[in-house]
Coordinates of N, CA, C and O in Angstrom, one line a residue:
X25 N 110.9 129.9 -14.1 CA 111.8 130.8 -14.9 C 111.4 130.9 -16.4 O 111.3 132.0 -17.0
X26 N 111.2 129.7 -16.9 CA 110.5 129.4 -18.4 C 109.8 130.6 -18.3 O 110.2 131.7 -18.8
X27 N 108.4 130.4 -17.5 CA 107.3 131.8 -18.2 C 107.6 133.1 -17.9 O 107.1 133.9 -18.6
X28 N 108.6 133.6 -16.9 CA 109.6 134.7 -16.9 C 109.9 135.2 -17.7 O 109.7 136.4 -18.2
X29 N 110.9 134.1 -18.2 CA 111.6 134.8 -19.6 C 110.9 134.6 -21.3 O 111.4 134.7 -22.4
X30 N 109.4 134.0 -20.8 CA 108.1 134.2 -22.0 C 107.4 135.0 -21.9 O 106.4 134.9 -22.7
X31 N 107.5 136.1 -21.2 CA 106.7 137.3 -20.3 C 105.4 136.6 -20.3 O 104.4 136.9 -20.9
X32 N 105.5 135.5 -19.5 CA 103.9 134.9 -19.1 C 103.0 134.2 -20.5 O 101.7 134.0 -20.6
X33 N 104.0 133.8 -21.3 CA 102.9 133.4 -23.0 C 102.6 132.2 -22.5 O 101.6 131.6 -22.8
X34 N 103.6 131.7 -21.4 CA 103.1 130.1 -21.2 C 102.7 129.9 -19.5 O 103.2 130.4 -18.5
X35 N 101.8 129.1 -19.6 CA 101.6 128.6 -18.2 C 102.5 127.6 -17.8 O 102.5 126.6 -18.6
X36 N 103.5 127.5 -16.5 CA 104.8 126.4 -16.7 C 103.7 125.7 -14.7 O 103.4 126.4 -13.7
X37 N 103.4 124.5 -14.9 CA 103.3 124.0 -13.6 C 103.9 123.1 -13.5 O 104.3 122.5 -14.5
X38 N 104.0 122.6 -12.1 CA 105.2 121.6 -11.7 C 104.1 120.5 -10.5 O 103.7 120.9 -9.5
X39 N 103.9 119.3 -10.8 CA 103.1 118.2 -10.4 C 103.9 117.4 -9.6 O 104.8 116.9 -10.2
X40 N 103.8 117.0 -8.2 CA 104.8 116.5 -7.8 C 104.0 114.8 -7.7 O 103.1 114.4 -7.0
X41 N 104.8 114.1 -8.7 CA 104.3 112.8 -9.2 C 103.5 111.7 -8.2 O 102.3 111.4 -8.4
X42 N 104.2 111.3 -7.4 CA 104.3 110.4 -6.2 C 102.6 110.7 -5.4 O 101.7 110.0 -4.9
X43 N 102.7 111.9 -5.5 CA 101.5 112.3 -4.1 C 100.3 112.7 -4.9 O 99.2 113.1 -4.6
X44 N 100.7 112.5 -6.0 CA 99.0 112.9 -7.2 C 99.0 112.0 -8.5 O 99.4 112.0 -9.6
X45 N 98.3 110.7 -7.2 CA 98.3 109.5 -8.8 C 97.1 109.8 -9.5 O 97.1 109.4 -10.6
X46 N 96.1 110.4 -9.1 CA 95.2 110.6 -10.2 C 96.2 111.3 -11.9 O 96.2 110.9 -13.1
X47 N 96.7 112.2 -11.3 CA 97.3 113.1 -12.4 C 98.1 112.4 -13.4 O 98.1 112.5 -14.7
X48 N 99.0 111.4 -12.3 CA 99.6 110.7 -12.8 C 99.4 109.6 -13.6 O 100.2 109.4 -14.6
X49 N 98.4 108.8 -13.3 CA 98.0 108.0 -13.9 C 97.3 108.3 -15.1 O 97.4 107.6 -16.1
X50 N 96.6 109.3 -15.2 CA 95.8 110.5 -16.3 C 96.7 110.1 -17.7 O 96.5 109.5 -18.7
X51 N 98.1 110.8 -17.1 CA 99.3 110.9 -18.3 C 100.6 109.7 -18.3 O 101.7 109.8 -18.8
X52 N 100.1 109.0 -17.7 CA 100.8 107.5 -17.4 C 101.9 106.8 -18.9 O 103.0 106.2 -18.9
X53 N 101.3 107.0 -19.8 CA 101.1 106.7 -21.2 C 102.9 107.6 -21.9 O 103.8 107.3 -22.7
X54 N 102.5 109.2 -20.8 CA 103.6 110.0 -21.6 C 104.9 110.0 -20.3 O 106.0 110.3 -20.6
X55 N 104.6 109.8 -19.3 CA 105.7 109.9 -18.4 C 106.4 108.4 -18.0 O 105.8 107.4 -17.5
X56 N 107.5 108.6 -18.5 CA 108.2 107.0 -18.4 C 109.1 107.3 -17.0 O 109.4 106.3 -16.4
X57 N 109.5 108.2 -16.6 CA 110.3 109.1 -15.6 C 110.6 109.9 -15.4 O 110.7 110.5 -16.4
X58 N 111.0 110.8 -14.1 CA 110.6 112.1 -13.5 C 112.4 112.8 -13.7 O 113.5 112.2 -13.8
X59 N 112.1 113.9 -13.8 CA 111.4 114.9 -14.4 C 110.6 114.3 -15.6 O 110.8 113.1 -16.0
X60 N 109.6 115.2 -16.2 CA 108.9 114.5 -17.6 C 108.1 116.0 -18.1 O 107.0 116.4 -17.7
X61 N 108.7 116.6 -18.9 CA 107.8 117.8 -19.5 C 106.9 117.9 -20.3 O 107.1 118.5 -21.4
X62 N 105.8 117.5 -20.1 CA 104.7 118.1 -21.5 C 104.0 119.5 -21.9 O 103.3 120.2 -21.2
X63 N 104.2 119.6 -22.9 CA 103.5 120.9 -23.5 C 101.7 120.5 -23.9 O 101.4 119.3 -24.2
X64 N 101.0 121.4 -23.8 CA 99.6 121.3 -23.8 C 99.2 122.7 -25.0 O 99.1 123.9 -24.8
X65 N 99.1 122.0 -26.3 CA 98.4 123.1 -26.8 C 97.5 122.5 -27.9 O 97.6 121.4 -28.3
X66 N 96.6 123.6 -28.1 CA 95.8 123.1 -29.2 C 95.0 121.9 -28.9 O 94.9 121.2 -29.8
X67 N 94.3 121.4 -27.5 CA 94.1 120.3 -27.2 C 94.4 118.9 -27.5 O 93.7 117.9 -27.6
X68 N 96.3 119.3 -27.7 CA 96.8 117.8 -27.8 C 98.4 117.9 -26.7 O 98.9 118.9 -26.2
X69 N 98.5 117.4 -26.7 CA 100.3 117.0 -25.6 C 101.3 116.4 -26.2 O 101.3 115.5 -26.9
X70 N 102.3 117.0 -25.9 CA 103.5 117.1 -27.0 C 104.7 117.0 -25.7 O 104.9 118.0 -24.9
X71 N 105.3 115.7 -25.5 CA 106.3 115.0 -24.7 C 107.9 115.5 -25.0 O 108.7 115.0 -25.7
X72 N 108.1 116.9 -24.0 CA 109.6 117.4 -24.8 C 110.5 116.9 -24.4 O 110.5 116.6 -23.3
X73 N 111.6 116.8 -25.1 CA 112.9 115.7 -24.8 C 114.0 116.5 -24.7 O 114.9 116.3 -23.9
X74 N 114.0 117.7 -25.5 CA 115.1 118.4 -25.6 C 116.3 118.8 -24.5 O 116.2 118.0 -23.6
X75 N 117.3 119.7 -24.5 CA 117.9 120.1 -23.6 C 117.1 120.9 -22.5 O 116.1 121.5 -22.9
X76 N 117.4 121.0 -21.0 CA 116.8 121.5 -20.1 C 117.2 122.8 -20.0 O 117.5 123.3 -18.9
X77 N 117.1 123.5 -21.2 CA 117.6 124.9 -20.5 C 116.1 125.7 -21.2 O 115.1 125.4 -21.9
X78 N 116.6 127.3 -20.5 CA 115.3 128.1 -20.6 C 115.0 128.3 -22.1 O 113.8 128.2 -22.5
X79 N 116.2 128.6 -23.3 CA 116.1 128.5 -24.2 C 115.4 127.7 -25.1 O 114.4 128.0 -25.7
X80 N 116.1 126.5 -24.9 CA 115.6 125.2 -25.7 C 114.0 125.4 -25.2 O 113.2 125.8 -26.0
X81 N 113.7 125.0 -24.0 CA 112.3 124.9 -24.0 C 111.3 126.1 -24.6 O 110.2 125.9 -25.2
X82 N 111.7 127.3 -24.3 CA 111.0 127.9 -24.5 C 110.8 128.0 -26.3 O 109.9 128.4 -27.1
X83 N 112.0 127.5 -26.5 CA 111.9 127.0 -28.5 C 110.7 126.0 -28.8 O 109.8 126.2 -29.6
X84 N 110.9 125.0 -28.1 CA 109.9 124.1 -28.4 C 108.5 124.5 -28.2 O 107.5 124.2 -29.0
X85 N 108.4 125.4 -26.8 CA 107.5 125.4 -26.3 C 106.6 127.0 -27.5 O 105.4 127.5 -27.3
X86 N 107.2 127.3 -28.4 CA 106.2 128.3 -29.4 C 106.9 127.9 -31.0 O 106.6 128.6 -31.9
X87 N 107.4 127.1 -31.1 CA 108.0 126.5 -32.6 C 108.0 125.0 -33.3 O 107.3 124.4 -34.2
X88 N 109.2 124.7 -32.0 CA 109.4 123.0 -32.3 C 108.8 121.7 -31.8 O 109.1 120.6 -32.1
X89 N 107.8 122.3 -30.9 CA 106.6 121.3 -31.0 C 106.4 120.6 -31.8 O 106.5 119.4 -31.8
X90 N 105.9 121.7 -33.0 CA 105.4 120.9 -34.1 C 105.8 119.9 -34.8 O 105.1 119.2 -35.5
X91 N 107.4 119.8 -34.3 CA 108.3 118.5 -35.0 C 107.6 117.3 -34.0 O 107.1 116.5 -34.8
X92 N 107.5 117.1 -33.3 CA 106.8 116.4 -32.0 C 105.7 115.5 -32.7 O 105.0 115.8 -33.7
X93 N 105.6 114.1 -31.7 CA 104.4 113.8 -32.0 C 103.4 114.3 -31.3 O 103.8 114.7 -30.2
X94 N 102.2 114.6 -31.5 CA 101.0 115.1 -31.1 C 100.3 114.0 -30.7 O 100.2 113.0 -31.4
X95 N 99.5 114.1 -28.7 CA 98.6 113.0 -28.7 C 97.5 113.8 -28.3 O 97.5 115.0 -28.3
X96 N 96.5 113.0 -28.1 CA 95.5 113.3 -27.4 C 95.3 113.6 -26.4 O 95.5 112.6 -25.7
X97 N 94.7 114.8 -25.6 CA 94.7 114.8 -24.0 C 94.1 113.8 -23.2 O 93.0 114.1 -22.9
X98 N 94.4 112.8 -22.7 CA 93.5 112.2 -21.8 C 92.9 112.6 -21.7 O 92.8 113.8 -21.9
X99 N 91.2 111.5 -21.0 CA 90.1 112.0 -20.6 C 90.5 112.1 -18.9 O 91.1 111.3 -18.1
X100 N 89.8 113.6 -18.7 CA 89.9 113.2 -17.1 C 89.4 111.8 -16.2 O 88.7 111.0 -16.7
X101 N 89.8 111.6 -14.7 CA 89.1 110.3 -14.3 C 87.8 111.0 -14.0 O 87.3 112.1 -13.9
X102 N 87.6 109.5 -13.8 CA 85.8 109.8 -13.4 C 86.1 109.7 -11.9 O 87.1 109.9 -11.3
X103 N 85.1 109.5 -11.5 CA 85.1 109.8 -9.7 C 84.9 108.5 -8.9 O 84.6 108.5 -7.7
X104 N 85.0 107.5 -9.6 CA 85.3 105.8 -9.6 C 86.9 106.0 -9.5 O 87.4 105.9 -8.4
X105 N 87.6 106.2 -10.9 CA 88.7 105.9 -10.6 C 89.7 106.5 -10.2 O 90.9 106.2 -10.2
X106 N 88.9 107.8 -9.7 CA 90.0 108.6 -8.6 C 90.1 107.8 -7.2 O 91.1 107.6 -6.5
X107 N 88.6 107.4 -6.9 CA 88.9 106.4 -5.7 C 89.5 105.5 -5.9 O 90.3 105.2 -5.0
X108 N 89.6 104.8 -6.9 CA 90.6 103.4 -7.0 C 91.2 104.0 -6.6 O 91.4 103.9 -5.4
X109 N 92.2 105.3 -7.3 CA 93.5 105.8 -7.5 C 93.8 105.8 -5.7 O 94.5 105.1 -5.1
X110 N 93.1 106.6 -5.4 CA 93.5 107.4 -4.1 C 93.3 106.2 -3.0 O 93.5 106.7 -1.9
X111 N 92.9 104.8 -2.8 CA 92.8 103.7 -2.1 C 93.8 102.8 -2.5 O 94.1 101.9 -1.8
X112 N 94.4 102.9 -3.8 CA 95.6 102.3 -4.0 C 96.7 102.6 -3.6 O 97.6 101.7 -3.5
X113 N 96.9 103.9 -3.5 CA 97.7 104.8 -3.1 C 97.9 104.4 -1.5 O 98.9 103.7 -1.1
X114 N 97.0 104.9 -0.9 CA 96.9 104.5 0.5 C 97.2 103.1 0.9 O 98.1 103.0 1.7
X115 N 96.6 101.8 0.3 CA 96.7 100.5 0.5 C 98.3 100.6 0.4 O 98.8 100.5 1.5
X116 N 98.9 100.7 -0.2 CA 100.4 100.7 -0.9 C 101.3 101.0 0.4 O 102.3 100.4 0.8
X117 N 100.6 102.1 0.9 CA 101.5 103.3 2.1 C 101.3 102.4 3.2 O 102.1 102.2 4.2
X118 N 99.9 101.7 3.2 CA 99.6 100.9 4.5 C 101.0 99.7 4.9 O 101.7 99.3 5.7
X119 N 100.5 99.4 3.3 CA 101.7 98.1 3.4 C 102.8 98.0 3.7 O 103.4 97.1 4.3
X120 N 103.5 99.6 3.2 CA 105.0 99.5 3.1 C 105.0 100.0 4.5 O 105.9 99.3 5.0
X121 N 104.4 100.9 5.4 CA 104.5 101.4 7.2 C 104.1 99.7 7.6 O 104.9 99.2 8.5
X122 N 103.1 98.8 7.2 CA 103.4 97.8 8.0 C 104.8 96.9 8.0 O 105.4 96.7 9.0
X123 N 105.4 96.4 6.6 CA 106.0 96.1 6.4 C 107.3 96.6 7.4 O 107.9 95.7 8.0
X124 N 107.5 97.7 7.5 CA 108.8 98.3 8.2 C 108.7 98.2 9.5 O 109.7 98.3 10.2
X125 N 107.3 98.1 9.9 CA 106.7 97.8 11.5 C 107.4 96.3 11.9 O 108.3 95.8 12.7
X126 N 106.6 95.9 11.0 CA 107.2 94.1 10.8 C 108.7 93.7 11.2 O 109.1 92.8 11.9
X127 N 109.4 94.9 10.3 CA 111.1 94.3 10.1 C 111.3 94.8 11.6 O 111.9 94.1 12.5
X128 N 110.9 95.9 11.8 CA 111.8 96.6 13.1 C 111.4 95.5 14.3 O 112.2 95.0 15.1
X129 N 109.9 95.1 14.4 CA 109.7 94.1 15.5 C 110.9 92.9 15.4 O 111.8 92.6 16.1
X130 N 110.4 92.5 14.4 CA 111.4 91.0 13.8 C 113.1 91.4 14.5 O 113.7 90.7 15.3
X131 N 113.5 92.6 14.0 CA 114.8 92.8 14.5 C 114.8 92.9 15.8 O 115.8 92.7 16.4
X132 N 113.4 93.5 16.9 CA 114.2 93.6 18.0 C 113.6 92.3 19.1 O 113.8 92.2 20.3
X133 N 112.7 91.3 18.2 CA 113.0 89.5 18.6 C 113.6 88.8 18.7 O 113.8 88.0 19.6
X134 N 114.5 88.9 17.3 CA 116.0 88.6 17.5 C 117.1 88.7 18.4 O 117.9 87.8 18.6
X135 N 117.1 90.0 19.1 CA 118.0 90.7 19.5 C 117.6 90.1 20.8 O 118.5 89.7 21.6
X136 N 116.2 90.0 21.2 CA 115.6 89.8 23.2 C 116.0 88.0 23.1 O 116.4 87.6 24.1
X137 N 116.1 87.1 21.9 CA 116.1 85.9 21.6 C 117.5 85.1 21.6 O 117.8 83.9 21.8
X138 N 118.4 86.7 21.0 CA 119.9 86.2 21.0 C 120.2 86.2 22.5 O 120.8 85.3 23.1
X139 N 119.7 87.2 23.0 CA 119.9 87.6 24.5 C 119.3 86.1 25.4 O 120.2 85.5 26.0
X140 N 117.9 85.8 25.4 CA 117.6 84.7 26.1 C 118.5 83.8 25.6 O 119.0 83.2 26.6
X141 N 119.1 83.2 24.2 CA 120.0 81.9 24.5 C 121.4 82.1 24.8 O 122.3 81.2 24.8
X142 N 121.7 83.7 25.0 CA 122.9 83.5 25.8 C 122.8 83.8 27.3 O 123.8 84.2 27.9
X143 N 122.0 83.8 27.7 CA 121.8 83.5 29.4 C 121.7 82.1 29.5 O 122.4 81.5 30.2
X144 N 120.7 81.2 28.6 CA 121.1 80.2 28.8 C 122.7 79.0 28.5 O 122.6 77.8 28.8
X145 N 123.5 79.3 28.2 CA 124.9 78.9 27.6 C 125.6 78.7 28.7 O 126.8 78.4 28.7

């Protein structure tokens, strides 16, 4: 809606955190938690705090920037540490599906276990 009511001055994209750690990790530095808006101009990034409405942002987004600190754009990853990225990622997912594999067995040993010592009683 932002670049709607900017008749298109701004490019507005939306990164869904979780499923793109390259991206994430890239700007790791400016996103402390989600939602997290940065403006991109002039080849630097400008972390907006403001109120969430179309207004406010689109203020910041051609004015009040400039009150902002200015960083540097990250360098993109190299093609090393997108693999880390994207095997960490995965290792992580392995763990936590095993993990839950784990509990659900565990719970239903318990249950065949409660069962064998009350046949025997």
């Amino acid at each position: 809606r932002l670049a709607e009511e900017m008749d298109n001055a701004v490019i507005v994209a939306d990164i869904d955190g979780p499923n793109n750690p390259v991206t994430t990790g890239r700007f790791r530095q400016h996103v402390r938690g989600l939602p997290t808006m940065l403006l991109f101009r002039d080849r630097k990034v400008f972390k907006y705090t403001g109120a969430r409405t179309v207004e406010a942002m689109a203020e910041f987004a051609t004015a009040t920037y400039a009150d902002a600190r200015a960083h540097d754009v990250p360098p993109e990853a190299t093609p090393v540490q997108r693999i880390i990225s994207e095997t960490t990622k995965s290792l992580a997912l392995l763990i936590i599906d095993t993990y839950d594999a784990a509990d659900h067995f565990m719970s239903v040993a318990r249950k065949d276990f409660a069962g064998v010592l009350a046949g025997f009683r």
